[in-house]
mmCIF file with all atom_site columns, C-alpha atoms in Angstrom:
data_model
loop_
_atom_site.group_PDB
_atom_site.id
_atom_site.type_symbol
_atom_site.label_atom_id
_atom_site.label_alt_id
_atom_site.label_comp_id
_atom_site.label_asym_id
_atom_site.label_entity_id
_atom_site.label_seq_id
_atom_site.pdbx_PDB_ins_code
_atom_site.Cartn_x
_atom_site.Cartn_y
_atom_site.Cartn_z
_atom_site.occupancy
_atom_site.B_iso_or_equiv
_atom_site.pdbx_formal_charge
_atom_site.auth_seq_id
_atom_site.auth_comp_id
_atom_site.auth_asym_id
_atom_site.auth_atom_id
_atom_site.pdbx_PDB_model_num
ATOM 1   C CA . UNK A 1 1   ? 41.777 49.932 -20.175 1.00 0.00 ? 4   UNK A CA 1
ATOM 2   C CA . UNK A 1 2   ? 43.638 49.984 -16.537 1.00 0.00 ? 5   UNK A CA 1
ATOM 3   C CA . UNK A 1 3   ? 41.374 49.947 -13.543 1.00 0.00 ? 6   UNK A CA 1
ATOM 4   C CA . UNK A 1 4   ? 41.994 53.244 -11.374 1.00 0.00 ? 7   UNK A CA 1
ATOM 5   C CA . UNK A 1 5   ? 43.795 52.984 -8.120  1.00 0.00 ? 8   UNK A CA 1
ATOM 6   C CA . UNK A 1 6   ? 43.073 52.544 -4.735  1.00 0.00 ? 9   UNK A CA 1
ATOM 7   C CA . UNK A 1 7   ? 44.192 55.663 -3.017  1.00 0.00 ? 10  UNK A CA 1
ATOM 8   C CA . UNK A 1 8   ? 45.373 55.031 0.697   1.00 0.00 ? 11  UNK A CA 1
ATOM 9   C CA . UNK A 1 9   ? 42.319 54.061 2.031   1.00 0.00 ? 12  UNK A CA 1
ATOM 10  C CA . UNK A 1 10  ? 41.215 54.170 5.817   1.00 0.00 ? 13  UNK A CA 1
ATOM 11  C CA . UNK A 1 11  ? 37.775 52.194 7.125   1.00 0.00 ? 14  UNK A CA 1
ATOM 12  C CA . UNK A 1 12  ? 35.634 53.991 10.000  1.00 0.00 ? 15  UNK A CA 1
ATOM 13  C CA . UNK A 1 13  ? 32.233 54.472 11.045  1.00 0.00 ? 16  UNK A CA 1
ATOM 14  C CA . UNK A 1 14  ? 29.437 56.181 8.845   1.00 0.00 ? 17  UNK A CA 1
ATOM 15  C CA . UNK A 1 15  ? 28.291 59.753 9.860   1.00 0.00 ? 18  UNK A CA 1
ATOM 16  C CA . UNK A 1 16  ? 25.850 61.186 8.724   1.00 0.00 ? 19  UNK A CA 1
ATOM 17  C CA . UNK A 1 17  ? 27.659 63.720 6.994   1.00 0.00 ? 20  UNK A CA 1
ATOM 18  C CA . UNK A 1 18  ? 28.445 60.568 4.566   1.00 0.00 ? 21  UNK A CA 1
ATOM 19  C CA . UNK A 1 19  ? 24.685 60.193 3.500   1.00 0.00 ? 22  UNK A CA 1
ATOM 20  C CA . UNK A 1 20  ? 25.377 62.142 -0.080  1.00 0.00 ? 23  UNK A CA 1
ATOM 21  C CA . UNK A 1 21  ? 28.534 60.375 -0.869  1.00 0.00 ? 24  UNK A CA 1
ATOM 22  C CA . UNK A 1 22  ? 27.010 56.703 -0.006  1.00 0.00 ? 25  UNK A CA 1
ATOM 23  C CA . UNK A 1 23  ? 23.860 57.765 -1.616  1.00 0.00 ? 26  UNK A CA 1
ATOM 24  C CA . UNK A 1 24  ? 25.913 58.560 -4.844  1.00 0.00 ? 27  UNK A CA 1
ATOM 25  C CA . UNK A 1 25  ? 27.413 55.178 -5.081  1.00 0.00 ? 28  UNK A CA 1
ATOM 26  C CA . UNK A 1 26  ? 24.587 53.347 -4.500  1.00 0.00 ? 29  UNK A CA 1
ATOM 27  C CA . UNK A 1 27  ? 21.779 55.087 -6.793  1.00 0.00 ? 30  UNK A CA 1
ATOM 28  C CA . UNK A 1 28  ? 23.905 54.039 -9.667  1.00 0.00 ? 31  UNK A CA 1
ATOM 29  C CA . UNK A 1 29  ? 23.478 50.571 -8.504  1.00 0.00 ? 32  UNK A CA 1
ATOM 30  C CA . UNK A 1 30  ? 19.728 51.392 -7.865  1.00 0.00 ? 33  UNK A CA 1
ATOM 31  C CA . UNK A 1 31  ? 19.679 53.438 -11.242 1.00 0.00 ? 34  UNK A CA 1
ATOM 32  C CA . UNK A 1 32  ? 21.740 51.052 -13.771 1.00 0.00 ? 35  UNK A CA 1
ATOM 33  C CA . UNK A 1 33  ? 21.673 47.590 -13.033 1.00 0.00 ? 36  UNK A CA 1
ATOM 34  C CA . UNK A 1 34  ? 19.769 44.557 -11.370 1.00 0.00 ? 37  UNK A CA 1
ATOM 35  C CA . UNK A 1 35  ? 22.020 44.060 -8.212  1.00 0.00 ? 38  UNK A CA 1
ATOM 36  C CA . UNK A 1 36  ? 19.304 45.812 -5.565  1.00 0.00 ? 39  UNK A CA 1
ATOM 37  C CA . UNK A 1 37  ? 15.712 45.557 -6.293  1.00 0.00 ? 40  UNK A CA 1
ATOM 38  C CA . UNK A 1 38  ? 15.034 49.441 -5.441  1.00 0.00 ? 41  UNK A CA 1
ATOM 39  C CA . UNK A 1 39  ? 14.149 51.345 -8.542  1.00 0.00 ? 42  UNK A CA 1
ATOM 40  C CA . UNK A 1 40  ? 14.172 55.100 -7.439  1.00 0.00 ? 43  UNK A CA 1
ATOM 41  C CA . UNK A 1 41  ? 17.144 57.019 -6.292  1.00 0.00 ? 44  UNK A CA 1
ATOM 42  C CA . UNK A 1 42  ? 17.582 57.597 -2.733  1.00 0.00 ? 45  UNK A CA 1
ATOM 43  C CA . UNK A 1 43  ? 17.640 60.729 -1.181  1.00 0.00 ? 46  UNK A CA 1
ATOM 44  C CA . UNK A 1 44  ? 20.547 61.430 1.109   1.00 0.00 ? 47  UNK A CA 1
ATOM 45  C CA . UNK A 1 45  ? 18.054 62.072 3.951   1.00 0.00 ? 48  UNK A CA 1
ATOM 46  C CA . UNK A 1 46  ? 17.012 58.810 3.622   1.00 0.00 ? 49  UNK A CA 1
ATOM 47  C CA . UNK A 1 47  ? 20.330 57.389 3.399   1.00 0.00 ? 50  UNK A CA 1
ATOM 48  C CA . UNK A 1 48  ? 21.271 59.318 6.565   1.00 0.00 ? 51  UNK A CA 1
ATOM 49  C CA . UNK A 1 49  ? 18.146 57.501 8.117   1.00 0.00 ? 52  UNK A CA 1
ATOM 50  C CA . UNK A 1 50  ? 19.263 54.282 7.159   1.00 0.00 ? 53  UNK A CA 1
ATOM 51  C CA . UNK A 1 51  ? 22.814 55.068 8.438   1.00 0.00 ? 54  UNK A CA 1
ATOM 52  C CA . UNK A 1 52  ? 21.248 56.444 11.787  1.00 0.00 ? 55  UNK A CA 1
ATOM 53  C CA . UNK A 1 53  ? 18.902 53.195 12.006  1.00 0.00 ? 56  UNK A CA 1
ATOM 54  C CA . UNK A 1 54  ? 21.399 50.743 11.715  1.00 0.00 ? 57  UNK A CA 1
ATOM 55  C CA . UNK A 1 55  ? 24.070 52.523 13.959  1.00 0.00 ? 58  UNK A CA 1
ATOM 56  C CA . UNK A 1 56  ? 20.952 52.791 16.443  1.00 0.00 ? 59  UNK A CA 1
ATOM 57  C CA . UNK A 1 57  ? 20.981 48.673 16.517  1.00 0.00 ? 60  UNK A CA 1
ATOM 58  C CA . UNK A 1 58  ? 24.773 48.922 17.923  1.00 0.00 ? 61  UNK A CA 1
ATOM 59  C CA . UNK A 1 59  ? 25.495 47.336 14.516  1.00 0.00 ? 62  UNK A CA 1
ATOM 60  C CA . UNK A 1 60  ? 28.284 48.634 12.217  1.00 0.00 ? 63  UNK A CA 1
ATOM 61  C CA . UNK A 1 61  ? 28.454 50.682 9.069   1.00 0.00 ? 64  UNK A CA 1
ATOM 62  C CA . UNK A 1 62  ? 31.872 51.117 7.289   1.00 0.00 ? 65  UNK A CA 1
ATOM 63  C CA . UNK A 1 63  ? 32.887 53.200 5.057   1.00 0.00 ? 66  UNK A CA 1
ATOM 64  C CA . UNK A 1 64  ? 36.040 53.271 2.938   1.00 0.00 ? 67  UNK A CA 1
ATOM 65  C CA . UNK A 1 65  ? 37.525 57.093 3.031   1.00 0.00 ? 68  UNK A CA 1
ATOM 66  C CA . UNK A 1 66  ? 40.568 57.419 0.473   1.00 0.00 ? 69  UNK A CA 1
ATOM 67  C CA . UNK A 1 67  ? 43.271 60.057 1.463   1.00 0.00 ? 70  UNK A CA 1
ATOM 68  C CA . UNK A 1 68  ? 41.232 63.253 -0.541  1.00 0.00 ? 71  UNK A CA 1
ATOM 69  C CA . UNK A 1 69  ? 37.953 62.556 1.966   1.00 0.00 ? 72  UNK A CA 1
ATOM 70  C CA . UNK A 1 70  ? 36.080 60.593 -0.311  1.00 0.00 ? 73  UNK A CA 1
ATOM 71  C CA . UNK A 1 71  ? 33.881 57.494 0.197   1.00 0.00 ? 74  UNK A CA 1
ATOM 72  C CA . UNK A 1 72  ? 35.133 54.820 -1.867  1.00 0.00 ? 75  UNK A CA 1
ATOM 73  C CA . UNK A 1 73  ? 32.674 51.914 -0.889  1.00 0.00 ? 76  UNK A CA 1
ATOM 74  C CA . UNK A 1 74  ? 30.733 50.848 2.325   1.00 0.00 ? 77  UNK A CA 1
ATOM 75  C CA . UNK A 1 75  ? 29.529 47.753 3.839   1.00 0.00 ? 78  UNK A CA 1
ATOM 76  C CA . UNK A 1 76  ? 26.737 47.281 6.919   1.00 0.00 ? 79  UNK A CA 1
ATOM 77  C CA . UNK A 1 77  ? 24.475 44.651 8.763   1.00 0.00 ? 80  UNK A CA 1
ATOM 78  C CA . UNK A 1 78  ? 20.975 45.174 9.624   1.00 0.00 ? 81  UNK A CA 1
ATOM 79  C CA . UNK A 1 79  ? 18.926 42.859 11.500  1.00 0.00 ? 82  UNK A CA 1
ATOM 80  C CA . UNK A 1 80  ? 18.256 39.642 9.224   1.00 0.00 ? 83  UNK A CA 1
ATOM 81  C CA . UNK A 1 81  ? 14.268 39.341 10.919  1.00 0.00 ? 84  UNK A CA 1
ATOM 82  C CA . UNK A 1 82  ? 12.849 41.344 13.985  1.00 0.00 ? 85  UNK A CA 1
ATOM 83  C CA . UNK A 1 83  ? 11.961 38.621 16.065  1.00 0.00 ? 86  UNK A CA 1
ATOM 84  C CA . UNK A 1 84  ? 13.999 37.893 19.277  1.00 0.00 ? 87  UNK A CA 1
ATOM 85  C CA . UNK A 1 85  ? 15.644 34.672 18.251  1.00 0.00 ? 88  UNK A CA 1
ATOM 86  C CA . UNK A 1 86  ? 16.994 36.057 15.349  1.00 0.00 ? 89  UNK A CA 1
ATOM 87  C CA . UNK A 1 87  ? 19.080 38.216 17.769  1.00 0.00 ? 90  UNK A CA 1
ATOM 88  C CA . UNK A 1 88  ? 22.115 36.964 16.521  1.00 0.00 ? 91  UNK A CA 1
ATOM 89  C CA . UNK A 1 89  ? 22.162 36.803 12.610  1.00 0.00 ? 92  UNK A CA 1
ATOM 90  C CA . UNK A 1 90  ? 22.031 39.708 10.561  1.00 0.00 ? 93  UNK A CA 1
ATOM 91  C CA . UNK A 1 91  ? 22.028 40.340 6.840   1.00 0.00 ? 94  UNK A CA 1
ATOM 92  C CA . UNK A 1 92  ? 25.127 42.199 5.282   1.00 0.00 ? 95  UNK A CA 1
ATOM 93  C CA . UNK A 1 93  ? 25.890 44.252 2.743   1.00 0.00 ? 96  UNK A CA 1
ATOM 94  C CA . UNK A 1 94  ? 28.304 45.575 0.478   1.00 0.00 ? 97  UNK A CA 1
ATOM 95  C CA . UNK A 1 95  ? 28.842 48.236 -2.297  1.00 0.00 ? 98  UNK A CA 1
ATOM 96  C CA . UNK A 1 96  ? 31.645 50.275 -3.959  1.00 0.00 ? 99  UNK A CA 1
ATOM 97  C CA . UNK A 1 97  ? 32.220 53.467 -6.052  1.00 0.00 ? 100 UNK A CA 1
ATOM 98  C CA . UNK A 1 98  ? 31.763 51.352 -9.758  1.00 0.00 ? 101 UNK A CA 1
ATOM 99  C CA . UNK A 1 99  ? 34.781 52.054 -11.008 1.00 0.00 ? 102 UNK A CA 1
ATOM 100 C CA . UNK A 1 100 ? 36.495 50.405 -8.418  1.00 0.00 ? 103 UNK A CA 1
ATOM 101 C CA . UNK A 1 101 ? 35.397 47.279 -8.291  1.00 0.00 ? 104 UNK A CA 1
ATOM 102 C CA . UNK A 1 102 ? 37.372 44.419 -8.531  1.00 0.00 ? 105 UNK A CA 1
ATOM 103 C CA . UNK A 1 103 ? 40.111 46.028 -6.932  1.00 0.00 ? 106 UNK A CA 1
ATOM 104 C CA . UNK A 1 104 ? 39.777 44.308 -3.371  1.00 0.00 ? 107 UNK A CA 1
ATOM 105 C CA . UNK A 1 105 ? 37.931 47.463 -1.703  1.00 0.00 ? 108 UNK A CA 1
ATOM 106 C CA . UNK A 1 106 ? 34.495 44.580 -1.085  1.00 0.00 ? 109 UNK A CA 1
ATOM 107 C CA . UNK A 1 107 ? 37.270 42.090 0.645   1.00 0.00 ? 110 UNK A CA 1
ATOM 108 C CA . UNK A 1 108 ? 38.353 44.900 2.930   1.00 0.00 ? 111 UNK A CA 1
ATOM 109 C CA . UNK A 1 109 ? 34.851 46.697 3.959   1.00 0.00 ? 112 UNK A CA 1
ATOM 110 C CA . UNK A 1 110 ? 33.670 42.786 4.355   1.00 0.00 ? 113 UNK A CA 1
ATOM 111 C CA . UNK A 1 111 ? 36.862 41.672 6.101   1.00 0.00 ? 114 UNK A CA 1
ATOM 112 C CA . UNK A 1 112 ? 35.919 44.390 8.889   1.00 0.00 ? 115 UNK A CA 1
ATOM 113 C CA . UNK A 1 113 ? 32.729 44.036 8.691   1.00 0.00 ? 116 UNK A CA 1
ATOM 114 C CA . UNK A 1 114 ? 32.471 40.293 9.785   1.00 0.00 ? 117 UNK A CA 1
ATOM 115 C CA . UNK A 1 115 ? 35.607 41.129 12.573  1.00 0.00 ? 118 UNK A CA 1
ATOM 116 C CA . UNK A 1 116 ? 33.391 43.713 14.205  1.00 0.00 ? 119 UNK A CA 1
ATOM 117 C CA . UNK A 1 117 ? 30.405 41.096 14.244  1.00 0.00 ? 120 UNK A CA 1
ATOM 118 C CA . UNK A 1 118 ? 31.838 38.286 15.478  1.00 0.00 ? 121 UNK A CA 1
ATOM 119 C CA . UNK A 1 119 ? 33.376 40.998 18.562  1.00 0.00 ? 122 UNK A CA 1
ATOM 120 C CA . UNK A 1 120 ? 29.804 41.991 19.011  1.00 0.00 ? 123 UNK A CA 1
ATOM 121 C CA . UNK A 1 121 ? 28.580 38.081 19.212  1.00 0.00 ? 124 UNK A CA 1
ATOM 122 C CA . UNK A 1 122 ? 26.969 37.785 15.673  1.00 0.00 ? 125 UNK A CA 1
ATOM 123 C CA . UNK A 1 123 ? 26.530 33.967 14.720  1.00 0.00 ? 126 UNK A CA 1
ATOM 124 C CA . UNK A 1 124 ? 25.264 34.096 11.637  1.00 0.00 ? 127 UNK A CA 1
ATOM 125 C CA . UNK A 1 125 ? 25.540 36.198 8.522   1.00 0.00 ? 128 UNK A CA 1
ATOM 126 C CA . UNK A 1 126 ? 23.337 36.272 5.212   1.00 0.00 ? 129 UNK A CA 1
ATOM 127 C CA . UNK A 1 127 ? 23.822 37.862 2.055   1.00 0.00 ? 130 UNK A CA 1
ATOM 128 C CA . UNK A 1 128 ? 21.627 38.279 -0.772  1.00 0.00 ? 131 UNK A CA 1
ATOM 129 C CA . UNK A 1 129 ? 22.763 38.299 -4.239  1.00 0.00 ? 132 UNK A CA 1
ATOM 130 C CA . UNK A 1 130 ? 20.604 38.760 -7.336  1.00 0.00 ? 133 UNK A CA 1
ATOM 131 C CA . UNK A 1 131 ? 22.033 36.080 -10.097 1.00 0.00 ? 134 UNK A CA 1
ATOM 132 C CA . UNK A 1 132 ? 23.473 35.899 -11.616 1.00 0.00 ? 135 UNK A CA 1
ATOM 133 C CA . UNK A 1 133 ? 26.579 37.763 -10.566 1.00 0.00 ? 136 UNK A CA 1
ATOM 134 C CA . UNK A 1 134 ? 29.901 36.464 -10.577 1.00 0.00 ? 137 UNK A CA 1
ATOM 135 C CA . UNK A 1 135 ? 31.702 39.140 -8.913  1.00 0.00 ? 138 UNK A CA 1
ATOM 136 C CA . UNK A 1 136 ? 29.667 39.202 -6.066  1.00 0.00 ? 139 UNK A CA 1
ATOM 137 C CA . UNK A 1 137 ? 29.486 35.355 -5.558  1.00 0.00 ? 140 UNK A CA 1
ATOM 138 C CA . UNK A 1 138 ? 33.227 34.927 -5.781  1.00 0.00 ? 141 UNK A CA 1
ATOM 139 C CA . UNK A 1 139 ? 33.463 37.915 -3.022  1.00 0.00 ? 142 UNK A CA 1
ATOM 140 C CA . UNK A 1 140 ? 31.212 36.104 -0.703  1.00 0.00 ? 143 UNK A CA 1
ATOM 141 C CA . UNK A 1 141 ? 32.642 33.039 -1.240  1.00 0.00 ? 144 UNK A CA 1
ATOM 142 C CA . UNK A 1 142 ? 36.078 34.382 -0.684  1.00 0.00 ? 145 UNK A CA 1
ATOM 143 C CA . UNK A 1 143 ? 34.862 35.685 2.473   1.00 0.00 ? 146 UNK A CA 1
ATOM 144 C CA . UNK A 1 144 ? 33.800 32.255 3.573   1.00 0.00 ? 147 UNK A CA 1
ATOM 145 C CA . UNK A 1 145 ? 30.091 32.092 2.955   1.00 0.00 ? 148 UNK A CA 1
ATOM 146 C CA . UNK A 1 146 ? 28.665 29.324 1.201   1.00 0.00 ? 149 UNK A CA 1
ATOM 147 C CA . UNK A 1 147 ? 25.053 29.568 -0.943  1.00 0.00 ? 150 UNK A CA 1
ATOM 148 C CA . UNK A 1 148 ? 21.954 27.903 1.522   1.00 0.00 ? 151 UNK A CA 1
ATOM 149 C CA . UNK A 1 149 ? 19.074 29.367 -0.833  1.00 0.00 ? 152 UNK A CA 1
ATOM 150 C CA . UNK A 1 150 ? 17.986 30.147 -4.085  1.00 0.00 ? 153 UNK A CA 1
ATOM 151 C CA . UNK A 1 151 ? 14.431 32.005 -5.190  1.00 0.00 ? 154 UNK A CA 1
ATOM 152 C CA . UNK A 1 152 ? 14.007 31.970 -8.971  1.00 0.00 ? 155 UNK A CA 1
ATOM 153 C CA . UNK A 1 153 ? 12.040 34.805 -10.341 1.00 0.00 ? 156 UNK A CA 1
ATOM 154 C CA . UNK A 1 154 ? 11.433 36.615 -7.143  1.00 0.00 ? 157 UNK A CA 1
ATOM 155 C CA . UNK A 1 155 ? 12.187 40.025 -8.143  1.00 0.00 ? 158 UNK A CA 1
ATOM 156 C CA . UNK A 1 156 ? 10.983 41.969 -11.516 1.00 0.00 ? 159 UNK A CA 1
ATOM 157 C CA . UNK A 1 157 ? 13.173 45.352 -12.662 1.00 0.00 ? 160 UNK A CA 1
ATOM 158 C CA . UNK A 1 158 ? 14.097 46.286 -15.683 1.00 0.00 ? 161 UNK A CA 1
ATOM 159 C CA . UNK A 1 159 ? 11.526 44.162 -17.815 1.00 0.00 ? 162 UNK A CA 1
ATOM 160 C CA . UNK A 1 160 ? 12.438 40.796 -16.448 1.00 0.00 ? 163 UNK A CA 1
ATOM 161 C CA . UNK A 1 161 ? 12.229 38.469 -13.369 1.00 0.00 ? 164 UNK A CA 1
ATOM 162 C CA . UNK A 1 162 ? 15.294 38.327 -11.533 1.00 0.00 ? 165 UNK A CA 1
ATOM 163 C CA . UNK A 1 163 ? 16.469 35.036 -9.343  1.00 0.00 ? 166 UNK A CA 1
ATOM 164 C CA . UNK A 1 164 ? 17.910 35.684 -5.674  1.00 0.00 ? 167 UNK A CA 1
ATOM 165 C CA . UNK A 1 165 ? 20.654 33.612 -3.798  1.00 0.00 ? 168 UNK A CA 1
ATOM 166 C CA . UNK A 1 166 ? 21.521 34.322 -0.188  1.00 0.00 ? 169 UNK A CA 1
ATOM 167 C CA . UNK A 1 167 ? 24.997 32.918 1.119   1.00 0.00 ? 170 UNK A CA 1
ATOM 168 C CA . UNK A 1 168 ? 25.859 32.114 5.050   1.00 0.00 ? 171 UNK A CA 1
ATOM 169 C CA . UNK A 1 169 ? 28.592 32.231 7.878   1.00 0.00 ? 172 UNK A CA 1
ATOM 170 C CA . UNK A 1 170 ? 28.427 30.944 10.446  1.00 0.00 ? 173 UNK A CA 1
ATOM 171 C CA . UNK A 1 171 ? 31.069 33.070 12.479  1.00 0.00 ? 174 UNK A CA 1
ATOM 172 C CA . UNK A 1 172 ? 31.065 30.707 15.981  1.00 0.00 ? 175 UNK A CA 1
ATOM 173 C CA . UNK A 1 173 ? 32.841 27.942 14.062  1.00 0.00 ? 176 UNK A CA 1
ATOM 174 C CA . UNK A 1 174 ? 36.160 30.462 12.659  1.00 0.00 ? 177 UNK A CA 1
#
């Protein structure tokens, strides 16, 4: 079977009036597999909330608009702890409409992603990963991170305990 297409595909800021769409990509992460730990759909009030939140940081979330308006993935940071000296390291995160994936649509969201951070002084990113997962390790690899951590069985969905890996950049070195 071919994977669909790409369309012409422009990156921008989040509004709010993208809660539904990013909502609808995600919950069938949330909904059908192990790759976030939240079990319930979320509501695209929330998701606006969560868009509104982060954006109220100053830090970015893309999205990936394709030529007929729709959101084909997204990718955002959020603060990786609240205290001050974590300032400068955030956590990031990326996810795309399912049938696209593998298509190079998690390069591009993370490729501007991690230009806008290191412009706004980020030093150090961290993504999380539940394992295994080869797609998303070889996209964070790709993208320059390297594994620092691994938690076995600190997760439990879908009748089993679920290990977590979290990858680094350090964006001061590039």
């Amino acid at each position: 079977m071919r994977k669909p297409e790409i369309k012409q595909t422009i990156l921008r800021d989040a509004r709010a009036s993208d809660a539904g769409q990013i909502a609808h990509i995600y919950n069938y992460y949330v909904l059908n597999t192990v790759v976030t730990f939240e079990e319930k759909a979320v509501p695209e009030i929330e998701m606006a909330s969560r868009i509104s939140d982060v954006q109220g940081l100053g830090l970015p979330w893309l999205v990936a608009e394709d030529s007929d308006g729709a959101i084909s993935g997204y990718a955002y940071a959020v603060r990786w702890k609240t205290r001050a000296a974590y300032k400068f390291s955030v956590e990031t995160t990326v996810y795309t409409d399912p049938e696209l994936r593998r298509n190079g649509l998690g390069t591009m969201l993370y490729s501007a992603l991690f230009e806008r951070l290191m412009a706004a002084g980020i030093h150090s990113a961290v993504g999380g990963i539940c394992l295994p997962n080869d797609a998303s390790v070889a996209l964070h690899e790709k993208m320059g991170m390297k594994q620092i951590a691994r938690f076995n069985e600190i997760g439990f969905k879908a009748g089993q305990w679920l290990d977590v890996g979290y990858w680094q950049r350090i964006f001061t070195q590039d």
